[in-house]
Amino acid sequence: NRKPIVAIDGPAGAGKSTVTRQVAQQLNLLFLDTGAMYRAVTWLVLESGIEMSDEPAVAELVHQCQIELIPQQDQLGVCINGRDVTAEIRSTQVTANVSAIAAQSVVRESLVKQQQAYGRTGGVVAEGRDIGTSVFPDAELKIFLTASVKERSQRRQLELQQQGLEDISLEQIEQEIAQRDYKDSTRSIAPLRKAADAIEVQTDGLTIEQVTEEIIRLYHQKI
Ligand code: C5P
C-alpha cells in the first residue's frame, strides 16, 4: 500500500522546481527533481571531455555514475560521484547541452529506473517532462504546468540575475527556452507531453505561492 505520487510536468522555466519543492515541503513528501539528474549527467559528460554525441561513451559513464539528491533547507543539493554540483548544473553550458543527453535511450533507461526506485513506496512529488506519461503513469495527481515563452523567459532572467550567475539578454533566454521545448517535445523517447489525465495549470501572472496553493488544493480535492 504505497503513499500518493504527484507528477508535475511542463516545459522549461515554467517554475516547476520551486513550486514542486514547496508543494513537497507543505505535504511532507519527498521532492524528486528529475531534470537535476539529467543535468548532473550532462555536467559529468562535459567534465569528462566526452563528445555529447558519443552514445557508447555516454552510456558507460551513466552506468557507472552515482547520483544523490540531498534535500537542503532552501534548495535541493545534487551530487554526482561524490562531487557537489548543485550550482554547476544550472550553468548555461549544461542547460544548452542537457536536451541532447536526455534524448539518449540508455541515459533515460538508467535515470528512469532510479526515479522509479524513489517512488516505490510513494510519498513523492516528482517533476520533469515525462513523469505523468512514462515514469509514474499511475500517479494519483498529475499536473501540467505551463506559461507563455515570454513569461518563462522573464522568470528565468530574474532567477539568473538573483543568483548572480550570468548576464544574458531576454532574447537569448527566449531563444534558448524555445529551442529546448522544441527538442524536448520532438524527441522519439518519452517526449514532453501532457498526459491525458493531467490537469493543466496556466501560470502567467501567478506567483509561486499562488501556484503552490492551487496544486495543494487539487491534491486535497483528489486525495
Ligand atoms: O527541468 P529542467 O530544466 O532542469 O530539465 C533539464 C532538461 O532535462 C530538460 O530540458 C530535458 O531535456 C531533460 N529532462 C527530461 N525528462 C525529465 C526531466 C528533464 O528529458 N523528466
Short mmCIF file of C-alpha atoms in Angstrom, two decimals, residues 5-123:
data_model
loop_
_atom_site.label_atom_id
_atom_site.label_comp_id
_atom_site.label_asym_id
_atom_site.label_seq_id
_atom_site.Cartn_x
_atom_site.Cartn_y
_atom_site.Cartn_z
CA ILE A 5 2.61 10.23 -6.01
CA VAL A 6 2.21 13.68 -7.52
CA ALA A 7 3.57 14.18 -11.05
CA ILE A 8 4.39 17.69 -12.25
CA ASP A 9 5.42 18.09 -15.88
CA GLY A 10 5.82 21.05 -18.18
CA PRO A 11 8.16 23.00 -20.44
CA ALA A 12 11.40 24.71 -19.42
CA GLY A 13 11.15 27.59 -16.99
CA ALA A 14 7.50 27.14 -16.01
CA GLY A 15 8.56 27.38 -12.37
CA LYS A 16 8.32 23.64 -11.79
CA SER A 17 11.34 23.29 -9.50
CA THR A 18 10.43 25.97 -6.98
CA VAL A 19 6.75 25.09 -6.97
CA THR A 20 7.40 21.36 -6.67
CA ARG A 21 9.86 21.87 -3.80
CA GLN A 22 7.30 23.94 -1.90
CA VAL A 23 4.43 21.53 -2.61
CA ALA A 24 6.59 18.64 -1.35
CA GLN A 25 7.56 20.59 1.77
CA GLN A 26 3.98 21.51 2.62
CA LEU A 27 2.66 17.99 2.03
CA ASN A 28 5.67 16.49 3.78
CA LEU A 29 6.55 14.37 0.74
CA LEU A 30 9.86 13.74 -1.00
CA PHE A 31 10.86 16.20 -3.75
CA LEU A 32 12.21 14.48 -6.84
CA ASP A 33 13.76 16.89 -9.38
CA THR A 34 14.38 14.63 -12.37
CA GLY A 35 15.75 17.48 -14.52
CA ALA A 36 18.56 17.81 -11.97
CA MET A 37 19.52 14.20 -12.68
CA TYR A 38 19.74 14.79 -16.45
CA ARG A 39 21.69 17.96 -15.72
CA ALA A 40 24.14 16.13 -13.44
CA VAL A 41 24.88 13.53 -16.13
CA THR A 42 25.35 16.35 -18.67
CA TRP A 43 27.78 18.08 -16.32
CA LEU A 44 29.73 14.84 -15.97
CA VAL A 45 29.89 14.32 -19.75
CA LEU A 46 31.20 17.89 -20.21
CA GLU A 47 33.68 17.42 -17.36
CA SER A 48 34.97 14.15 -18.85
CA GLY A 49 35.58 15.71 -22.24
CA ILE A 50 33.43 13.08 -23.96
CA GLU A 51 31.51 14.17 -27.06
CA MET A 52 27.77 14.65 -26.39
CA SER A 53 27.01 12.52 -29.43
CA ASP A 54 29.31 9.63 -28.44
CA GLU A 55 26.44 7.46 -27.17
CA PRO A 56 28.51 4.38 -26.19
CA ALA A 57 30.87 6.54 -24.10
CA VAL A 58 27.96 8.42 -22.51
CA ALA A 59 26.29 5.07 -21.79
CA GLU A 60 29.36 3.78 -19.97
CA LEU A 61 29.58 6.98 -17.94
CA VAL A 62 25.91 6.91 -16.94
CA HIS A 63 26.09 3.25 -15.91
CA GLN A 64 29.00 3.89 -13.60
CA CYS A 65 27.85 7.14 -12.09
CA GLN A 66 26.15 7.65 -8.78
CA ILE A 67 23.70 10.50 -8.32
CA GLU A 68 22.48 11.68 -4.94
CA LEU A 69 19.71 14.18 -4.28
CA ILE A 70 20.11 15.82 -0.89
CA PRO A 71 17.21 17.90 0.46
CA GLN A 72 18.52 21.14 1.96
CA GLN A 73 16.69 24.00 3.59
CA ASP A 74 16.15 26.22 0.58
CA GLN A 75 17.23 24.04 -2.33
CA LEU A 76 17.88 20.50 -3.46
CA GLY A 77 21.54 19.53 -3.31
CA VAL A 78 22.84 17.39 -6.15
CA CYS A 79 25.96 15.23 -6.03
CA ILE A 80 27.42 13.06 -8.77
CA ASN A 81 30.19 10.61 -7.94
CA GLY A 82 30.55 12.32 -4.59
CA ARG A 83 31.04 15.78 -6.05
CA ASP A 84 28.60 18.56 -5.15
CA VAL A 85 27.36 20.04 -8.46
CA THR A 86 24.29 21.89 -7.14
CA ALA A 87 25.40 25.22 -8.64
CA GLU A 88 27.26 23.87 -11.69
CA ILE A 89 24.25 22.04 -13.16
CA ARG A 90 22.43 25.37 -13.64
CA SER A 91 25.14 26.86 -15.89
CA THR A 92 24.29 27.92 -19.44
CA GLN A 93 26.68 25.30 -20.78
CA VAL A 94 24.85 22.46 -19.04
CA THR A 95 21.47 23.96 -19.98
CA ALA A 96 22.49 24.19 -23.64
CA ASN A 97 23.56 20.54 -23.79
CA VAL A 98 21.12 18.74 -21.49
CA SER A 99 18.45 18.03 -24.12
CA ALA A 100 20.96 16.15 -26.29
CA ILE A 101 21.88 13.93 -23.35
CA ALA A 102 18.27 13.47 -22.22
CA ALA A 103 17.31 12.23 -25.70
CA GLN A 104 19.63 9.19 -25.45
CA SER A 105 17.83 5.94 -24.67
CA VAL A 106 20.48 4.49 -22.35
CA VAL A 107 20.54 7.67 -20.29
CA ARG A 108 16.76 7.68 -19.94
CA GLU A 109 16.54 3.97 -19.08
CA SER A 110 19.10 4.33 -16.34
CA LEU A 111 17.70 7.52 -14.80
CA VAL A 112 14.06 6.45 -15.05
CA LYS A 113 14.94 3.25 -13.17
CA GLN A 114 16.46 5.32 -10.36
CA GLN A 115 13.44 7.65 -10.34
CA GLN A 116 11.03 4.73 -10.10
CA ALA A 117 13.05 3.34 -7.20
CA TYR A 118 12.47 6.63 -5.33
CA GLY A 119 8.75 6.22 -5.96
CA ARG A 120 8.41 2.57 -4.96
CA THR A 121 6.91 3.37 -1.56
CA GLY A 122 5.21 6.54 -2.83
CA GLY A 123 5.14 9.80 -0.95
#
